[in-house]
Coordinates of C-alpha atoms and ligand atoms in Angstrom, one line a residue:
Chain P
M1 CA 0.0 0.0 0.0
T2 CA 1.7 3.1 -1.1
E3 CA 0.6 6.6 -0.2
T4 CA 0.3 7.9 -3.7
Q5 CA -2.4 5.3 -4.4
T6 CA -4.4 5.8 -1.3
T7 CA -4.3 9.5 -1.4
P8 CA -7.4 10.7 -3.0
S9 CA -7.0 12.9 -6.0
T10 CA -6.7 16.4 -4.7
M11 CA -9.5 18.6 -5.5
Q12 CA -9.1 22.2 -4.6
V13 CA -11.4 23.7 -7.1
P14 CA -14.8 24.4 -5.6
P15 CA -17.4 22.2 -7.2
P16 CA -19.9 23.7 -9.6
P17 CA -23.4 24.4 -8.2
V18 CA -24.6 21.3 -10.0
V19 CA -22.5 19.1 -7.8
R20 CA -23.7 20.7 -4.7
A21 CA -27.3 20.2 -5.7
A22 CA -26.4 16.5 -6.4
L23 CA -25.1 16.2 -2.8
G24 CA -28.7 16.3 -1.7
A25 CA -28.8 19.7 -0.2
T26 CA -32.5 20.6 0.0
V27 CA -31.4 24.0 1.3
P28 CA -29.5 25.9 -1.4
V29 CA -25.9 26.1 -0.2
A30 CA -25.1 29.8 -0.4
K31 CA -21.4 29.6 -1.1
E32 CA -20.8 31.4 -4.3
A33 CA -18.3 33.8 -2.8
P34 CA -14.6 32.9 -3.0
P35 CA -13.9 30.0 -0.7
I36 CA -12.6 30.7 2.7
T37 CA -8.9 30.2 3.4
I38 CA -7.3 30.4 6.8
E39 CA -4.0 32.0 7.4
L40 CA -2.0 31.6 10.6
R41 CA 0.6 34.2 11.2
D42 CA 3.1 33.5 13.9
V43 CA 0.6 31.9 16.2
S44 CA 1.7 31.0 19.7
A45 CA -0.5 29.5 22.4
F46 CA 0.0 29.6 26.1
Y47 CA -1.5 27.8 29.1
G48 CA -0.7 30.4 31.8
K49 CA 3.1 30.8 31.5
K50 CA 3.6 27.6 29.7
L51 CA 4.2 28.0 26.0
A52 CA 2.4 25.1 24.3
V53 CA 2.6 26.1 20.6
S54 CA 5.3 28.4 19.3
G55 CA 5.2 30.6 16.2
V56 CA 3.2 28.6 13.7
S57 CA 2.6 30.2 10.3
M58 CA 0.7 28.4 7.6
S59 CA -1.9 29.0 4.9
I60 CA -4.7 26.5 4.9
R61 CA -6.3 26.0 1.5
A62 CA -10.0 26.3 1.1
H63 CA -12.2 23.3 0.2
S64 CA -9.5 20.8 1.1
V65 CA -8.6 18.6 3.9
T66 CA -5.6 19.7 6.0
A67 CA -4.2 17.2 8.5
L68 CA -2.2 18.1 11.5
I69 CA 0.1 15.2 12.5
G70 CA 2.7 14.7 15.2
P71 CA 3.4 12.8 18.3
S72 CA 1.2 13.0 21.3
G73 CA 1.6 16.3 23.3
C74 CA 3.1 18.3 20.5
G75 CA 0.3 20.8 20.5
K76 CA -2.0 19.7 17.7
S77 CA -5.1 20.0 19.8
T78 CA -3.9 23.3 21.2
L79 CA -3.2 24.7 17.7
I80 CA -6.5 23.6 16.1
R81 CA -8.4 25.1 19.1
T82 CA -6.8 28.5 18.4
I83 CA -8.6 28.5 15.0
N84 CA -12.1 28.8 16.5
R85 CA -11.0 30.5 19.7
M86 CA -11.8 27.5 21.8
H87 CA -8.4 27.7 23.3
E88 CA -9.2 30.5 25.5
F89 CA -11.6 28.4 27.6
A90 CA -8.7 26.8 29.4
P91 CA -7.8 28.7 32.5
G92 CA -5.1 31.3 31.9
A93 CA -5.0 30.4 28.2
R94 CA -3.7 33.0 25.8
V95 CA -3.0 33.3 22.1
E96 CA -0.4 35.5 20.3
G97 CA -0.2 36.2 16.6
S98 CA -3.1 36.4 14.2
I99 CA -5.3 34.1 12.3
I100 CA -6.9 35.6 9.2
V101 CA -10.1 34.0 8.1
D102 CA -11.8 35.4 5.1
G103 CA -9.6 38.5 5.3
V104 CA -10.5 39.2 8.9
N105 CA -8.2 38.6 11.9
I106 CA -10.3 36.6 14.3
Y107 CA -8.1 37.8 17.1
G108 CA -8.7 41.4 16.1
P109 CA -10.4 43.9 18.4
G110 CA -14.1 43.9 18.5
I111 CA -14.4 40.3 17.3
D112 CA -17.1 38.3 19.1
P113 CA -15.6 34.8 19.7
A114 CA -19.1 33.3 19.7
R115 CA -19.6 34.5 16.2
V116 CA -16.3 33.1 15.1
R117 CA -17.3 29.7 16.5
Q118 CA -20.6 29.9 14.5
R119 CA -18.6 30.1 11.3
I120 CA -15.9 27.6 12.3
G121 CA -17.5 24.4 13.5
M122 CA -15.7 21.7 15.6
V123 CA -15.9 18.0 16.0
F124 CA -14.2 16.5 19.1
Q125 CA -12.3 13.4 19.9
K126 CA -15.1 11.7 21.8
P127 CA -18.6 11.9 20.3
N128 CA -20.5 14.3 22.5
P129 CA -24.1 14.6 21.5
F130 CA -26.3 16.4 24.0
P131 CA -27.7 13.6 26.1
T132 CA -31.0 15.4 26.9
M133 CA -31.8 16.0 23.3
S134 CA -33.2 13.9 20.5
I135 CA -31.2 13.2 17.3
A136 CA -33.2 16.0 15.5
D137 CA -32.8 18.4 18.4
N138 CA -29.0 17.8 18.5
V139 CA -28.7 18.8 14.9
A140 CA -31.0 21.8 15.5
A141 CA -29.2 22.9 18.6
G142 CA -26.8 25.3 16.8
L143 CA -29.6 26.7 14.6
R144 CA -31.7 27.4 17.8
F145 CA -28.7 29.2 19.3
M146 CA -28.7 31.3 16.2
G147 CA -32.3 32.2 16.8
I148 CA -34.0 30.2 14.1
R149 CA -37.5 29.2 15.4
S150 CA -39.4 28.3 12.3
K151 CA -40.4 24.6 12.6
S152 CA -40.3 23.9 8.9
E153 CA -37.0 25.6 8.4
L154 CA -35.5 23.7 11.3
R155 CA -36.9 20.4 9.9
D156 CA -35.4 21.1 6.4
R157 CA -32.0 22.0 7.7
V158 CA -31.8 19.1 10.1
E159 CA -32.6 16.8 7.2
S160 CA -30.1 18.4 5.0
A161 CA -27.4 18.3 7.6
L162 CA -28.0 14.7 8.4
K163 CA -27.9 13.8 4.7
R164 CA -24.6 15.6 4.2
A165 CA -23.3 13.8 7.3
A166 CA -24.3 10.5 5.6
L167 CA -26.5 9.6 8.6
W168 CA -30.0 10.4 7.3
D169 CA -30.8 6.9 6.0
E170 CA -29.8 5.3 9.3
V171 CA -31.8 7.6 11.6
K172 CA -34.7 9.1 9.5
N173 CA -37.2 6.9 11.4
D174 CA -35.7 7.6 14.8
L175 CA -35.3 11.3 14.8
K176 CA -37.0 11.5 18.2
K177 CA -34.7 9.0 19.8
P178 CA -32.1 10.4 22.2
G179 CA -28.9 11.4 20.5
I180 CA -26.9 9.1 22.7
A181 CA -29.0 6.0 21.8
I182 CA -27.0 5.3 18.6
S183 CA -23.6 3.7 18.0
G184 CA -20.4 5.6 18.6
G185 CA -19.7 6.0 14.9
Q186 CA -23.3 7.2 14.3
Q187 CA -22.9 9.6 17.3
Q188 CA -19.8 11.1 15.7
R189 CA -21.6 11.6 12.4
L190 CA -24.4 13.2 14.4
C191 CA -21.9 15.6 15.8
I192 CA -20.6 16.3 12.3
A193 CA -24.2 17.0 11.3
R194 CA -24.7 19.3 14.3
A195 CA -21.5 21.2 13.3
I196 CA -22.5 21.6 9.6
A197 CA -26.1 22.4 10.2
V198 CA -25.2 26.0 11.0
E199 CA -23.5 26.3 7.6
P200 CA -20.0 27.1 8.8
D201 CA -17.2 27.8 6.3
I202 CA -14.7 25.7 8.2
V203 CA -15.0 22.5 10.1
L204 CA -12.2 21.6 12.6
M205 CA -11.9 18.0 13.7
D206 CA -9.7 16.9 16.6
E207 CA -8.9 13.2 16.2
P208 CA -12.5 12.5 15.2
C209 CA -12.0 8.8 14.7
S210 CA -9.8 7.9 17.7
A211 CA -12.7 6.6 19.7
L212 CA -14.2 4.6 16.8
D213 CA -13.8 1.1 15.3
P214 CA -12.2 0.7 11.9
I215 CA -15.4 0.5 9.9
A216 CA -16.8 3.6 11.6
T217 CA -13.5 5.3 11.0
L218 CA -13.6 4.6 7.3
K219 CA -17.1 6.1 7.1
I220 CA -15.9 9.3 8.8
E221 CA -12.9 9.4 6.4
D222 CA -15.1 9.1 3.4
L223 CA -17.3 11.8 4.8
M224 CA -14.4 14.1 5.3
R225 CA -13.6 13.8 1.6
E226 CA -17.2 14.5 0.7
L227 CA -17.4 17.5 3.0
A228 CA -14.2 19.0 1.6
R229 CA -16.3 19.9 -1.5
D230 CA -18.3 22.4 0.6
Y231 CA -16.1 23.1 3.6
T232 CA -12.6 23.8 4.5
I233 CA -11.6 20.9 6.8
V234 CA -8.8 20.9 9.3
T235 CA -8.3 17.6 11.1
V236 CA -5.9 16.4 13.8
T237 CA -4.8 12.8 13.6
H238 CA -2.0 10.8 15.1
N239 CA -2.8 8.0 12.6
M240 CA -0.5 8.6 9.7
Q241 CA -2.3 6.2 7.4
Q242 CA -5.4 8.3 8.0
A243 CA -3.6 11.5 7.2
A244 CA -2.4 9.9 4.0
R245 CA -5.8 8.7 3.1
V246 CA -7.9 11.8 3.7
S247 CA -5.8 14.9 3.5
D248 CA -4.6 17.1 0.7
Q249 CA -2.1 19.0 2.8
T250 CA -0.3 17.7 5.9
A251 CA 1.4 19.7 8.6
F252 CA 3.9 17.9 10.8
M253 CA 4.3 19.3 14.3
L254 CA 6.9 18.3 16.9
M255 CA 7.8 19.4 20.4
D256 CA 11.1 21.2 20.5
P257 CA 13.3 19.7 23.2
G258 CA 14.6 23.2 23.8
D259 CA 11.5 25.3 24.7
L260 CA 9.2 22.2 25.2
A261 CA 6.7 23.9 22.9
G262 CA 5.1 22.5 19.7
H263 CA 6.6 23.8 16.5
L264 CA 5.5 23.4 12.9
V265 CA 8.3 21.3 11.3
E266 CA 7.0 20.8 7.8
Y267 CA 3.9 21.7 5.8
G268 CA 3.0 20.8 2.3
P269 CA 1.0 18.6 0.0
T270 CA 0.4 15.2 1.7
S271 CA 2.0 13.2 -1.1
D272 CA 5.2 15.3 -0.7
I273 CA 5.3 14.9 3.1
F274 CA 4.9 11.2 2.9
T275 CA 7.0 10.4 -0.1
N276 CA 9.6 13.1 -0.1
P277 CA 9.9 14.9 3.3
K278 CA 12.4 17.7 3.4
D279 CA 13.1 17.6 7.1
S280 CA 14.8 14.6 8.5
R281 CA 12.6 14.7 11.6
T282 CA 9.5 14.4 9.4
E283 CA 11.1 11.4 7.7
D284 CA 11.9 9.8 11.1
Y285 CA 8.3 10.3 12.2
I286 CA 6.5 9.0 9.1
S287 CA 8.9 6.0 8.9
G288 CA 7.9 5.2 12.5
R289 CA 11.2 5.8 14.1
F290 CA 9.5 7.6 17.0
G291 CA 6.1 8.9 18.1
Chain R
M1 CA 7.2 -27.7 31.2
T2 CA 7.1 -26.1 34.6
S3 CA 10.5 -25.3 35.9
P4 CA 11.2 -25.5 39.7
G5 CA 11.2 -21.7 39.8
N6 CA 7.9 -21.5 38.2
S7 CA 6.2 -24.0 40.6
A8 CA 7.6 -22.0 43.5
I9 CA 6.0 -18.9 42.1
L10 CA 2.8 -20.8 41.6
Q11 CA 2.8 -22.0 45.2
Q12 CA 3.5 -18.5 46.4
T13 CA 0.6 -17.0 44.3
A14 CA -1.7 -19.8 45.6
A15 CA -0.9 -18.8 49.2
L16 CA -1.5 -15.2 48.2
Y17 CA -4.7 -16.0 46.6
R18 CA -6.0 -17.9 49.7
R19 CA -5.2 -15.0 51.9
R20 CA -6.8 -12.6 49.5
R21 CA -9.9 -14.7 49.4
L22 CA -10.0 -14.8 53.2
V23 CA -9.7 -11.0 53.4
D24 CA -12.3 -10.6 50.8
R25 CA -14.8 -12.8 52.7
L26 CA -14.0 -11.0 55.9
M27 CA -14.6 -7.6 54.4
T28 CA -17.8 -8.8 52.7
G29 CA -19.0 -10.0 56.1
V30 CA -18.2 -6.7 57.8
M31 CA -20.2 -4.8 55.1
V32 CA -23.2 -7.2 55.3
V33 CA -23.3 -6.5 59.1
A34 CA -23.1 -2.8 58.5
V35 CA -26.0 -3.0 56.0
I36 CA -28.0 -5.0 58.5
V37 CA -27.3 -2.5 61.3
A38 CA -28.4 0.3 59.0
V39 CA -31.5 -1.3 57.5
V40 CA -33.0 -3.2 60.5
P41 CA -33.9 0.0 62.5
L42 CA -35.3 1.5 59.3
F43 CA -37.4 -1.5 58.8
F44 CA -38.6 -1.4 62.4
I45 CA -39.5 2.3 62.1
L46 CA -41.6 1.6 59.0
F47 CA -43.2 -1.5 60.6
Y48 CA -44.1 0.5 63.7
L49 CA -45.3 3.4 61.7
L50 CA -47.7 1.1 59.8
K51 CA -48.8 -0.8 62.9
E52 CA -49.5 2.3 65.0
G53 CA -50.5 4.6 62.1
I54 CA -53.1 2.6 60.2
P55 CA -55.7 2.3 63.1
G56 CA -55.9 6.1 63.3
L57 CA -56.5 6.6 59.5
S58 CA -60.0 7.6 58.6
L59 CA -61.7 9.9 56.2
D60 CA -62.5 12.2 59.0
L61 CA -58.9 12.7 59.7
F62 CA -58.4 14.2 56.3
T63 CA -61.7 16.2 56.1
Q64 CA -62.5 17.4 59.6
E65 CA -61.0 20.2 61.6
P66 CA -59.7 19.3 65.1
N67 CA -62.2 19.0 67.9
R68 CA -61.7 20.9 71.1
P69 CA -59.1 19.0 73.3
G70 CA -60.6 16.0 75.0
K71 CA -63.5 15.5 72.6
E72 CA -62.8 12.3 70.6
G73 CA -63.0 12.3 66.8
G74 CA -62.3 15.2 64.5
G75 CA -59.5 15.4 62.0
V76 CA -56.4 17.4 61.1
H77 CA -57.6 18.9 57.8
N78 CA -56.3 22.4 58.8
A79 CA -52.8 21.0 59.5
L80 CA -52.7 19.1 56.2
V81 CA -53.6 22.2 54.2
G82 CA -51.4 24.4 56.3
S83 CA -48.3 22.2 55.8
G84 CA -49.1 22.0 52.0
I85 CA -49.3 25.8 51.8
M86 CA -46.2 26.5 53.9
V87 CA -44.1 23.9 52.2
G88 CA -45.3 25.0 48.8
L89 CA -44.5 28.6 49.6
A90 CA -41.1 27.6 51.0
L91 CA -40.3 25.8 47.7
L92 CA -41.5 28.8 45.7
I93 CA -39.2 31.1 47.7
G94 CA -36.3 28.7 48.3
V95 CA -35.8 26.7 45.1
P96 CA -35.1 29.7 42.7
I97 CA -32.7 31.2 45.2
A98 CA -31.0 27.8 45.8
V99 CA -30.8 26.8 42.1
G100 CA -29.5 30.2 41.2
T101 CA -26.9 30.0 43.9
G102 CA -25.9 26.5 42.7
I103 CA -25.5 27.8 39.2
F104 CA -23.5 30.7 40.3
L105 CA -21.2 28.6 42.3
S106 CA -20.6 26.0 39.7
E107 CA -20.3 28.3 36.7
Y108 CA -18.8 31.5 38.1
G109 CA -17.7 30.5 41.6
Q110 CA -14.2 29.3 41.0
N111 CA -12.8 32.4 42.8
R112 CA -12.8 34.0 46.2
A113 CA -16.4 35.2 46.1
G114 CA -17.4 31.6 45.3
S115 CA -15.3 30.2 48.1
F116 CA -16.9 32.7 50.5
I117 CA -20.4 31.9 49.5
R118 CA -19.7 28.1 49.6
F119 CA -18.4 28.5 53.1
F120 CA -21.4 30.6 54.1
I121 CA -23.7 27.9 52.8
E122 CA -21.8 25.2 54.7
V123 CA -22.3 27.2 57.9
M124 CA -26.0 27.8 57.0
A125 CA -26.6 24.0 56.5
G126 CA -25.3 23.4 60.0
I127 CA -27.5 25.9 61.8
P128 CA -30.2 24.0 63.9
S129 CA -33.7 24.6 62.7
I130 CA -34.8 26.0 66.1
T131 CA -32.2 28.7 65.7
I132 CA -33.5 29.5 62.2
G133 CA -37.0 29.7 63.7
L134 CA -35.7 32.0 66.4
F135 CA -34.0 34.2 63.7
V136 CA -37.2 34.5 61.7
Y137 CA -39.1 35.2 64.9
S138 CA -37.0 38.2 65.7
L139 CA -36.8 39.3 62.0
I140 CA -40.5 39.1 61.2
V141 CA -42.7 38.1 64.1
A142 CA -41.3 40.3 66.8
N143 CA -40.6 43.1 64.4
Q144 CA -42.8 46.0 65.3
S145 CA -41.5 48.4 62.6
G146 CA -44.5 47.7 60.4
L147 CA -42.3 47.7 57.3
L148 CA -44.1 44.7 55.8
P149 CA -47.8 43.8 56.5
V150 CA -46.6 40.3 57.6
M151 CA -44.5 41.7 60.4
G152 CA -45.4 42.0 64.0
H153 CA -47.3 38.8 64.5
F154 CA -47.2 35.0 64.0
T155 CA -47.8 34.3 60.3
A156 CA -47.7 31.4 57.8
F157 CA -45.4 33.6 55.8
A158 CA -42.8 33.6 58.6
G159 CA -43.1 29.8 58.8
A160 CA -42.6 29.4 55.1
L161 CA -39.6 31.8 55.2
A162 CA -38.0 29.7 58.0
L163 CA -38.6 26.5 55.9
A164 CA -37.1 28.2 52.9
I165 CA -34.0 29.2 54.8
L166 CA -33.6 25.5 55.8
L167 CA -34.1 24.5 52.2
V168 CA -31.6 26.8 50.4
P169 CA -28.3 25.3 51.6
I170 CA -29.4 21.8 50.9
V171 CA -30.6 22.5 47.4
A172 CA -27.8 24.9 46.5
R173 CA -25.1 22.5 47.4
I174 CA -26.6 19.6 45.5
T175 CA -27.3 21.8 42.5
E176 CA -23.7 22.9 42.4
E177 CA -22.5 19.3 42.6
M178 CA -24.8 18.1 39.9
L179 CA -23.8 20.9 37.6
L180 CA -20.1 20.2 38.1
L181 CA -20.8 16.6 37.2
V182 CA -21.9 17.6 33.7
P183 CA -19.0 16.6 31.4
R184 CA -16.9 19.4 30.1
S185 CA -17.2 17.9 26.6
L186 CA -20.9 19.0 26.5
R187 CA -20.1 22.5 27.4
E188 CA -17.4 22.5 24.7
A189 CA -19.8 21.2 22.1
S190 CA -22.1 24.0 22.9
Y191 CA -19.4 26.7 22.8
A192 CA -18.2 25.3 19.5
L193 CA -21.7 25.9 18.1
G194 CA -21.3 29.6 18.9
A195 CA -23.4 29.5 22.1
P196 CA -22.5 32.1 24.7
R197 CA -21.8 31.0 28.2
W198 CA -25.1 31.8 29.8
R199 CA -27.0 30.1 27.0
T200 CA -24.8 27.0 27.4
V201 CA -25.6 26.9 31.1
L202 CA -29.4 27.3 30.5
R203 CA -29.8 25.1 27.5
I204 CA -27.2 22.4 27.9
V205 CA -25.8 22.2 31.4
L206 CA -28.9 22.8 33.4
P207 CA -31.1 20.3 31.5
T208 CA -28.4 17.7 31.7
A209 CA -28.1 18.1 35.5
L210 CA -31.9 18.4 36.0
P211 CA -32.6 14.9 37.3
G212 CA -29.9 15.4 39.9
I213 CA -31.2 18.9 40.9
I214 CA -34.7 17.5 41.2
T215 CA -33.4 14.8 43.5
G216 CA -31.8 17.5 45.6
I217 CA -35.1 19.4 45.7
M218 CA -36.9 16.2 46.8
L219 CA -34.3 15.8 49.5
G220 CA -34.9 19.4 50.7
L221 CA -38.7 18.9 50.5
S222 CA -38.6 15.8 52.8
R223 CA -36.3 17.8 55.1
I224 CA -38.7 20.7 55.5
A225 CA -42.0 18.8 55.3
G226 CA -41.3 17.1 58.7
E227 CA -39.9 20.3 60.3
A228 CA -41.6 21.3 63.5
A229 CA -39.0 23.4 65.4
A230 CA -38.7 26.1 62.8
L231 CA -42.5 26.6 62.8
L232 CA -43.1 26.7 66.5
F233 CA -42.6 30.4 66.9
T234 CA -43.1 31.5 63.3
A235 CA -46.3 30.1 62.1
L236 CA -47.3 29.1 65.6
G237 CA -50.2 26.8 64.9
N238 CA -53.9 27.2 64.6
Q239 CA -56.8 25.3 66.0
F240 CA -59.0 26.4 63.1
F241 CA -58.8 26.1 59.3
S242 CA -57.0 29.0 57.7
T243 CA -55.4 29.7 54.3
D244 CA -54.3 33.2 55.2
I245 CA -50.6 33.5 54.9
N246 CA -50.8 36.6 57.1
A247 CA -52.2 34.7 60.0
P248 CA -51.0 31.8 62.2
M249 CA -51.3 28.5 60.4
D250 CA -51.3 24.9 61.5
S251 CA -48.9 22.2 60.2
I252 CA -48.6 18.4 60.5
P253 CA -45.3 18.3 62.3
R254 CA -46.4 20.8 64.9
R255 CA -49.6 18.9 65.5
I256 CA -47.8 15.6 65.8
Y257 CA -45.6 17.3 68.4
V258 CA -48.6 18.5 70.4
Y259 CA -50.7 15.4 70.1
A260 CA -47.8 13.0 70.8
L261 CA -47.1 14.8 74.1
G262 CA -50.8 15.3 75.0
P263 CA -52.8 13.3 77.5
Y264 CA -55.4 11.7 75.3
D265 CA -55.1 8.3 73.7
Y266 CA -57.0 9.4 70.5
W267 CA -54.4 12.2 70.2
H268 CA -51.6 9.6 70.2
E269 CA -53.4 7.6 67.6
Q270 CA -53.9 10.6 65.4
A271 CA -50.2 11.6 65.9
W272 CA -49.2 8.2 64.5
A273 CA -51.6 8.5 61.7
M274 CA -50.2 11.9 60.8
S275 CA -46.7 10.5 60.9
L276 CA -47.7 7.8 58.5
I277 CA -49.4 10.3 56.2
L278 CA -46.3 12.5 56.2
V279 CA -43.9 9.7 55.3
A280 CA -46.3 8.2 52.7
T281 CA -46.8 11.6 51.0
I282 CA -43.1 12.2 50.7
L283 CA -42.7 8.7 49.4
I284 CA -45.4 9.2 46.8
I285 CA -44.1 12.6 45.7
S286 CA -40.6 11.1 45.3
L287 CA -41.9 8.2 43.3
V288 CA -44.0 10.4 41.0
V289 CA -41.2 12.9 40.4
R290 CA -38.8 10.0 39.8
A291 CA -41.2 8.5 37.3
L292 CA -41.4 11.9 35.5
F293 CA -37.7 12.7 35.4
G294 CA -35.9 9.6 36.3
S295 CA -35.7 8.3 32.7
R296 CA -33.7 11.4 31.9
V297 CA -30.9 10.6 34.2
T298 CA -28.1 10.7 31.6
V299 CA -25.1 12.2 33.3
R300 CA -22.1 10.3 31.9
S301 CA -18.5 11.1 32.0
Ligands
LIG401 N1 -5.7 22.7 29.7 C1 -4.3 22.6 29.7 N2 -3.6 23.2 30.7 C2 -2.3 23.2 30.7 N3 -1.5 22.6 29.8 C3 -2.2 21.9 28.8 C4 -3.6 21.9 28.7 N4 -4.0 21.2 27.6 C5 -2.8 20.8 27.0 N5 -1.7 21.2 27.7 C6 -0.3 21.0 27.4 O1 0.0 21.5 26.1 C7 0.8 20.7 25.4 C8 0.1 20.3 24.1 O2 -1.0 19.5 24.3 P1 -2.0 19.1 23.2 O3 -2.3 20.3 22.3 O4 -3.2 18.5 23.8 O5 -1.2 18.1 22.4 P2 -1.7 17.0 21.3 O6 -3.1 17.3 20.9 O7 -0.7 17.1 20.1 O8 -1.5 15.7 21.9 C9 1.1 19.5 26.3 O9 2.3 19.6 26.8 C10 0.0 19.5 27.3 O10 0.5 19.0 28.5
LIG402 MG1 -4.9 16.1 21.2

């Protein structure tokens, strides 16, 4: 199994509207504007005094899957959580540098972090549907937070999100069942549906498959490829095969023995990182010499 | 296959296993005894309550007002209604304050103000009910300032207030604990959808913790429903039927107290019957509430 074969053909061009319609979106996907890129400029993240991620700069391409890989504790989760300003929920947490999304610095003055999070969805390591809510209500939760009250609109958007999350066929008769009454893989797709129901531009995923069995993992991976047509996907994984299978770009991070903070070692097209790494540390990692 | 070294190890582990099994049995025995010591008295209380309480039960007990002392028959209708009103009013006053305090402590209380309030509540939980009764007595009943119409005399309102003060620390503490049990991953999921903090608390955290909070309210309810001391010099008691919260009001615990110490056999019988009614009512309310909310107990880690 070589990486070049398993890497899906890269597809950065946004699909024409016809394709989007074919994806079963009953609600028109209003994404005719130029796709949203993310640009990290010298991003450092702290927990109190502790520097966890140091000086990361990278441009993330729109409508593609970007994977963050690296050994445990190198700051992947910390970095991805700076992109939707979730990092600041940790006590004493702080971010330096800027992250430009759609031309706007999300760390700029006057930016409402809640609004940032509405446009940048997130899927977590462990599936976390709201236990008191039904499947449908889980998907509708973000829409209700946005103030959407119309029953028919909610119903349509729930259906559309569940279809795009490849879950509709499995749950369409059980929409009233509790969101935690389905399998782990289904719960994770439910969380993906919940994240995309609010029509974000970007979806962040922090090791979305690490709590799932291999079959459920493959389903999520397929889904990530599908979603990349409409969304910009950034995912953390410590499974290199997974990075090779799903991502277009790969960023390799490593903790620097000097400052004990995570640094970006190498970033580029996935096929380059896996077949022709420039940095010897990347090569050591992908060839399994550590990590 | 087994080498000499191996069999020595096996013998050693066998001895270890025997000892462990012995200790295990011993500890199990100790715990069984502890359970028996705890359960047997409870069983006797319930048995006694049924044995002594059932003979006094009659329709009259529920529908009639008390006779003048010494005249057999009559009921405790006024005390039943009075307890219902005062406990209900205490819940109305106490639960919002307690739940609000619990929310504040769990969501915004990881600082010095929080620690102070937490300490204050601990102290409050330890104050004897008679002292709280005395406090409300001097605050409301003996207060001749005329600031509020309920001041200056014994009132059902003063009784309800005393009960509410007893209720708040119990419910506030349990509410905080239950909210803190809600996994962080659920809060994060909500934040990640762009929900602000207060909305996350109201829409996600509170509903998830609701079964636990309700259990706490039930605990508080059973605590105040049987409370006599806090009512003695607040609501005082009333020989007649009254629903006026600005007047003295009767209550079941106070009437049990009076009848149990009184000279008449029919009073003793009615006191037992009232005790049975009290316990049965609390049991029924707990069961109904559990049936309504119990299926939603979903707090997981
Ligand atoms: N809430 C936190 N408080 C303090 N330090 C943290 C916290 N979360 C993570 N860290 C530290 O930050 C570093 C990076 O962690 P993380 O981003 O979770 O790594 P990864 O996701 O790559 O395994 C680690 O050294 C970790 O101990
Ligand atoms: Mg991580």
